[in-house]
JSON list of C-alpha atoms in Angstrom, two decimals:
[
{"chain": "N", "resi": 1, "resn": "MET", "atom": "CA", "xyz": [11.65, -20.03, -29.90]},
{"chain": "N", "resi": 2, "resn": "ASP", "atom": "CA", "xyz": [7.37, -20.07, -28.68]},
{"chain": "N", "resi": 3, "resn": "ASP", "atom": "CA", "xyz": [9.72, -20.23, -24.17]},
{"chain": "N", "resi": 4, "resn": "LEU", "atom": "CA", "xyz": [10.81, -16.87, -24.40]},
{"chain": "N", "resi": 5, "resn": "ILE", "atom": "CA", "xyz": [9.74, -13.74, -22.93]},
{"chain": "N", "resi": 6, "resn": "ASN", "atom": "CA", "xyz": [10.53, -10.04, -22.44]},
{"chain": "N", "resi": 7, "resn": "PHE", "atom": "CA", "xyz": [13.14, -9.48, -20.58]},
{"chain": "N", "resi": 8, "resn": "GLU", "atom": "CA", "xyz": [14.11, -5.10, -19.03]},
{"chain": "N", "resi": 9, "resn": "ILE", "atom": "CA", "xyz": [15.92, -3.80, -15.99]},
{"chain": "N", "resi": 10, "resn": "ILE", "atom": "CA", "xyz": [15.34, 0.22, -15.80]},
{"chain": "N", "resi": 11, "resn": "THR", "atom": "CA", "xyz": [17.60, 2.77, -12.61]},
{"chain": "N", "resi": 12, "resn": "PRO", "atom": "CA", "xyz": [17.66, 5.66, -12.89]},
{"chain": "N", "resi": 13, "resn": "LEU", "atom": "CA", "xyz": [19.92, 6.23, -15.09]},
{"chain": "N", "resi": 14, "resn": "GLY", "atom": "CA", "xyz": [17.97, 4.37, -17.53]},
{"chain": "N", "resi": 15, "resn": "LEU", "atom": "CA", "xyz": [17.86, 0.63, -19.49]},
{"chain": "N", "resi": 16, "resn": "ILE", "atom": "CA", "xyz": [21.32, -0.91, -18.37]},
{"chain": "N", "resi": 17, "resn": "TYR", "atom": "CA", "xyz": [19.41, -4.69, -19.22]},
{"chain": "N", "resi": 18, "resn": "LYS", "atom": "CA", "xyz": [17.20, -5.47, -22.02]},
{"chain": "N", "resi": 19, "resn": "ASP", "atom": "CA", "xyz": [17.28, -8.96, -24.09]},
{"chain": "N", "resi": 20, "resn": "GLN", "atom": "CA", "xyz": [14.57, -12.12, -25.13]},
{"chain": "N", "resi": 21, "resn": "ILE", "atom": "CA", "xyz": [15.50, -14.55, -22.55]},
{"chain": "N", "resi": 22, "resn": "LYS", "atom": "CA", "xyz": [14.34, -18.59, -20.82]},
{"chain": "N", "resi": 23, "resn": "SER", "atom": "CA", "xyz": [13.45, -17.49, -17.20]},
{"chain": "N", "resi": 24, "resn": "VAL", "atom": "CA", "xyz": [14.33, -14.96, -15.01]},
{"chain": "N", "resi": 25, "resn": "THR", "atom": "CA", "xyz": [14.73, -15.56, -10.72]},
{"chain": "N", "resi": 26, "resn": "LEU", "atom": "CA", "xyz": [14.19, -12.11, -8.70]},
{"chain": "N", "resi": 27, "resn": "PRO", "atom": "CA", "xyz": [14.84, -11.31, -4.75]},
{"chain": "N", "resi": 28, "resn": "GLY", "atom": "CA", "xyz": [11.20, -10.34, -4.20]},
{"chain": "N", "resi": 29, "resn": "SER", "atom": "CA", "xyz": [10.30, -8.12, -0.93]},
{"chain": "N", "resi": 30, "resn": "GLU", "atom": "CA", "xyz": [8.43, -11.40, 0.50]},
{"chain": "N", "resi": 31, "resn": "GLY", "atom": "CA", "xyz": [11.46, -13.87, -1.61]},
{"chain": "N", "resi": 32, "resn": "GLU", "atom": "CA", "xyz": [12.68, -14.64, -4.11]},
{"chain": "N", "resi": 33, "resn": "PHE", "atom": "CA", "xyz": [10.22, -16.18, -7.75]},
{"chain": "N", "resi": 34, "resn": "GLY", "atom": "CA", "xyz": [9.91, -17.75, -10.44]},
{"chain": "N", "resi": 35, "resn": "VAL", "atom": "CA", "xyz": [9.13, -16.22, -13.89]},
{"chain": "N", "resi": 36, "resn": "LEU", "atom": "CA", "xyz": [8.29, -18.10, -17.00]},
{"chain": "N", "resi": 37, "resn": "LYS", "atom": "CA", "xyz": [6.24, -17.32, -19.91]},
{"chain": "N", "resi": 38, "resn": "GLY", "atom": "CA", "xyz": [2.62, -17.04, -19.04]},
{"chain": "N", "resi": 39, "resn": "HIS", "atom": "CA", "xyz": [3.34, -16.57, -16.05]},
{"chain": "N", "resi": 40, "resn": "ALA", "atom": "CA", "xyz": [0.10, -14.30, -14.03]},
{"chain": "N", "resi": 41, "resn": "CYS", "atom": "CA", "xyz": [0.19, -10.51, -13.94]},
{"chain": "N", "resi": 42, "resn": "LEU", "atom": "CA", "xyz": [1.29, -9.39, -10.88]},
{"chain": "N", "resi": 43, "resn": "ILE", "atom": "CA", "xyz": [3.79, -6.25, -9.22]},
{"chain": "N", "resi": 44, "resn": "SER", "atom": "CA", "xyz": [5.96, -7.62, -6.54]},
{"chain": "N", "resi": 45, "resn": "SER", "atom": "CA", "xyz": [8.16, -5.25, -4.75]},
{"chain": "N", "resi": 46, "resn": "LEU", "atom": "CA", "xyz": [12.23, -6.55, -4.39]},
{"chain": "N", "resi": 47, "resn": "LYS", "atom": "CA", "xyz": [15.00, -6.06, -2.25]},
{"chain": "N", "resi": 48, "resn": "SER", "atom": "CA", "xyz": [18.34, -5.66, -2.68]},
{"chain": "N", "resi": 49, "resn": "GLY", "atom": "CA", "xyz": [19.98, -9.36, -4.57]},
{"chain": "N", "resi": 50, "resn": "ILE", "atom": "CA", "xyz": [20.66, -11.29, -6.72]},
{"chain": "N", "resi": 51, "resn": "ILE", "atom": "CA", "xyz": [18.73, -11.06, -11.16]},
{"chain": "N", "resi": 52, "resn": "ASP", "atom": "CA", "xyz": [19.75, -14.93, -12.34]},
{"chain": "N", "resi": 53, "resn": "ILE", "atom": "CA", "xyz": [18.81, -14.42, -16.15]},
{"chain": "N", "resi": 54, "resn": "GLU", "atom": "CA", "xyz": [18.31, -17.68, -17.74]},
{"chain": "N", "resi": 55, "resn": "LYS", "atom": "CA", "xyz": [18.51, -16.87, -21.23]},
{"chain": "N", "resi": 56, "resn": "LYS", "atom": "CA", "xyz": [18.20, -18.62, -24.78]},
{"chain": "N", "resi": 57, "resn": "ASP", "atom": "CA", "xyz": [21.34, -20.88, -24.63]},
{"chain": "N", "resi": 58, "resn": "LEU", "atom": "CA", "xyz": [20.71, -21.26, -20.66]},
{"chain": "N", "resi": 59, "resn": "ASN", "atom": "CA", "xyz": [23.46, -19.84, -19.70]},
{"chain": "N", "resi": 60, "resn": "HIS", "atom": "CA", "xyz": [23.29, -17.72, -16.96]},
{"chain": "N", "resi": 61, "resn": "GLU", "atom": "CA", "xyz": [23.78, -14.21, -16.34]},
{"chain": "N", "resi": 62, "resn": "LEU", "atom": "CA", "xyz": [23.80, -12.15, -12.45]},
{"chain": "N", "resi": 63, "resn": "ILE", "atom": "CA", "xyz": [22.96, -8.68, -11.87]},
{"chain": "N", "resi": 64, "resn": "ALA", "atom": "CA", "xyz": [22.78, -7.80, -8.31]},
{"chain": "N", "resi": 65, "resn": "ILE", "atom": "CA", "xyz": [20.19, -4.96, -6.88]},
{"chain": "N", "resi": 66, "resn": "ASN", "atom": "CA", "xyz": [19.94, -3.05, -4.01]},
{"chain": "N", "resi": 67, "resn": "GLU", "atom": "CA", "xyz": [15.85, -2.68, -3.93]},
{"chain": "N", "resi": 68, "resn": "GLY", "atom": "CA", "xyz": [12.68, -1.99, -6.50]},
{"chain": "N", "resi": 69, "resn": "TYR", "atom": "CA", "xyz": [9.44, -3.14, -7.91]},
{"chain": "N", "resi": 70, "resn": "SER", "atom": "CA", "xyz": [8.97, -6.11, -10.87]},
{"chain": "N", "resi": 71, "resn": "GLU", "atom": "CA", "xyz": [6.15, -6.11, -12.86]},
{"chain": "N", "resi": 72, "resn": "VAL", "atom": "CA", "xyz": [5.61, -9.22, -14.59]},
{"chain": "N", "resi": 73, "resn": "ASN", "atom": "CA", "xyz": [2.19, -10.22, -17.45]},
{"chain": "N", "resi": 74, "resn": "GLU", "atom": "CA", "xyz": [3.02, -13.23, -19.35]},
{"chain": "N", "resi": 75, "resn": "THR", "atom": "CA", "xyz": [4.83, -11.88, -22.34]},
{"chain": "N", "resi": 76, "resn": "LYS", "atom": "CA", "xyz": [7.02, -9.02, -20.26]},
{"chain": "N", "resi": 77, "resn": "VAL", "atom": "CA", "xyz": [8.57, -8.26, -16.74]},
{"chain": "N", "resi": 78, "resn": "CYS", "atom": "CA", "xyz": [10.25, -5.50, -16.45]},
{"chain": "N", "resi": 79, "resn": "VAL", "atom": "CA", "xyz": [12.38, -3.99, -13.04]},
{"chain": "N", "resi": 80, "resn": "LEU", "atom": "CA", "xyz": [12.55, -1.22, -11.71]},
{"chain": "N", "resi": 81, "resn": "ALA", "atom": "CA", "xyz": [15.38, -0.25, -9.06]},
{"chain": "N", "resi": 82, "resn": "LYS", "atom": "CA", "xyz": [17.42, 2.08, -7.73]},
{"chain": "N", "resi": 83, "resn": "ASP", "atom": "CA", "xyz": [20.74, 0.63, -8.68]},
{"chain": "N", "resi": 84, "resn": "ALA", "atom": "CA", "xyz": [21.89, -1.85, -10.77]},
{"chain": "N", "resi": 85, "resn": "ILE", "atom": "CA", "xyz": [25.74, -3.50, -11.12]},
{"chain": "N", "resi": 86, "resn": "TRP", "atom": "CA", "xyz": [25.36, -6.16, -13.88]},
{"chain": "N", "resi": 87, "resn": "ILE", "atom": "CA", "xyz": [27.66, -8.68, -13.45]},
{"chain": "N", "resi": 88, "resn": "SER", "atom": "CA", "xyz": [29.74, -8.83, -16.83]},
{"chain": "N", "resi": 89, "resn": "GLY", "atom": "CA", "xyz": [32.61, -8.30, -18.52]},
{"chain": "N", "resi": 90, "resn": "ASP", "atom": "CA", "xyz": [35.19, -8.48, -22.09]},
{"chain": "N", "resi": 91, "resn": "ASN", "atom": "CA", "xyz": [37.36, -9.77, -19.61]},
{"chain": "N", "resi": 92, "resn": "GLN", "atom": "CA", "xyz": [38.74, -11.80, -16.18]},
{"chain": "N", "resi": 93, "resn": "SER", "atom": "CA", "xyz": [40.19, -8.55, -14.94]},
{"chain": "N", "resi": 94, "resn": "GLU", "atom": "CA", "xyz": [36.51, -6.68, -15.82]},
{"chain": "N", "resi": 95, "resn": "ILE", "atom": "CA", "xyz": [34.68, -8.83, -14.43]},
{"chain": "N", "resi": 96, "resn": "GLU", "atom": "CA", "xyz": [35.99, -9.34, -11.10]},
{"chain": "N", "resi": 97, "resn": "LYS", "atom": "CA", "xyz": [35.51, -5.54, -11.13]},
{"chain": "N", "resi": 98, "resn": "ASN", "atom": "CA", "xyz": [32.01, -5.74, -11.53]},
{"chain": "N", "resi": 99, "resn": "LEU", "atom": "CA", "xyz": [31.99, -8.84, -9.30]},
{"chain": "N", "resi": 100, "resn": "THR", "atom": "CA", "xyz": [34.04, -6.37, -6.40]},
{"chain": "N", "resi": 101, "resn": "LYS", "atom": "CA", "xyz": [31.46, -3.57, -7.47]},
{"chain": "N", "resi": 102, "resn": "ALA", "atom": "CA", "xyz": [28.08, -5.55, -7.05]},
{"chain": "N", "resi": 103, "resn": "LYS", "atom": "CA", "xyz": [28.93, -7.83, -2.91]},
{"chain": "N", "resi": 104, "resn": "GLU", "atom": "CA", "xyz": [30.11, -2.95, -2.27]},
{"chain": "N", "resi": 105, "resn": "LEU", "atom": "CA", "xyz": [26.32, -2.33, -3.72]},
{"chain": "N", "resi": 106, "resn": "ILE", "atom": "CA", "xyz": [24.76, -5.55, -1.86]},
{"chain": "N", "resi": 107, "resn": "LYS", "atom": "CA", "xyz": [26.81, -5.37, 1.03]},
{"chain": "N", "resi": 108, "resn": "SER", "atom": "CA", "xyz": [25.63, -1.79, 1.70]},
{"chain": "N", "resi": 109, "resn": "VAL", "atom": "CA", "xyz": [22.20, -1.48, 1.62]},
{"chain": "N", "resi": 110, "resn": "SER", "atom": "CA", "xyz": [21.70, -5.55, 3.26]},
{"chain": "N", "resi": 111, "resn": "SER", "atom": "CA", "xyz": [21.03, -5.00, 7.16]},
{"chain": "N", "resi": 112, "resn": "ASP", "atom": "CA", "xyz": [20.03, -8.21, 6.91]},
{"chain": "N", "resi": 113, "resn": "ASN", "atom": "CA", "xyz": [23.02, -10.68, 7.63]},
{"chain": "N", "resi": 114, "resn": "ALA", "atom": "CA", "xyz": [21.21, -14.23, 6.77]},
{"chain": "N", "resi": 115, "resn": "ALA", "atom": "CA", "xyz": [21.04, -12.53, 2.84]},
{"chain": "N", "resi": 116, "resn": "LEU", "atom": "CA", "xyz": [23.39, -10.75, 3.32]},
{"chain": "N", "resi": 117, "resn": "ALA", "atom": "CA", "xyz": [25.69, -13.61, 3.14]},
{"chain": "N", "resi": 118, "resn": "ALA", "atom": "CA", "xyz": [23.37, -16.45, 0.81]},
{"chain": "N", "resi": 119, "resn": "THR", "atom": "CA", "xyz": [23.65, -13.02, -1.63]},
{"chain": "N", "resi": 120, "resn": "LEU", "atom": "CA", "xyz": [26.69, -12.54, -1.67]},
{"chain": "N", "resi": 121, "resn": "SER", "atom": "CA", "xyz": [27.39, -16.66, -2.17]},
{"chain": "N", "resi": 122, "resn": "LYS", "atom": "CA", "xyz": [26.05, -16.56, -5.26]},
{"chain": "N", "resi": 123, "resn": "LEU", "atom": "CA", "xyz": [28.27, -13.72, -6.01]},
{"chain": "N", "resi": 124, "resn": "ASP", "atom": "CA", "xyz": [30.92, -15.38, -5.24]},
{"chain": "N", "resi": 125, "resn": "ASN", "atom": "CA", "xyz": [30.50, -18.97, -7.28]},
{"chain": "N", "resi": 126, "resn": "LYS", "atom": "CA", "xyz": [29.94, -16.41, -10.24]},
{"chain": "N", "resi": 127, "resn": "GLY", "atom": "CA", "xyz": [33.35, -14.92, -10.32]}
]
């Protein structure tokens, strides 16, 4: 498909996500921003929050990060994060466990109550 962009997330523990996706919304330090194929090149710092990935099949996946950087070009988005929790699993129990970990990660690093509430709301809507 011509409208897909390569996306990956790397933490100090290694590569945790890699796929071709339709779009991604990132928690930029100056506010959220979305990326589609053909986006202008940029490097941005990221604050703690939720990365919302729109997959090829138009389903969404969420990944919580505590902070990091993103490098964007016309065909690829690479996120370097201090820590990340992929909110997924093979069953509801595993998803709930990862959702709890993601909430704990965000709470542990967020000092902005409004941003924390917005992020936790996104996570609650996932569960």
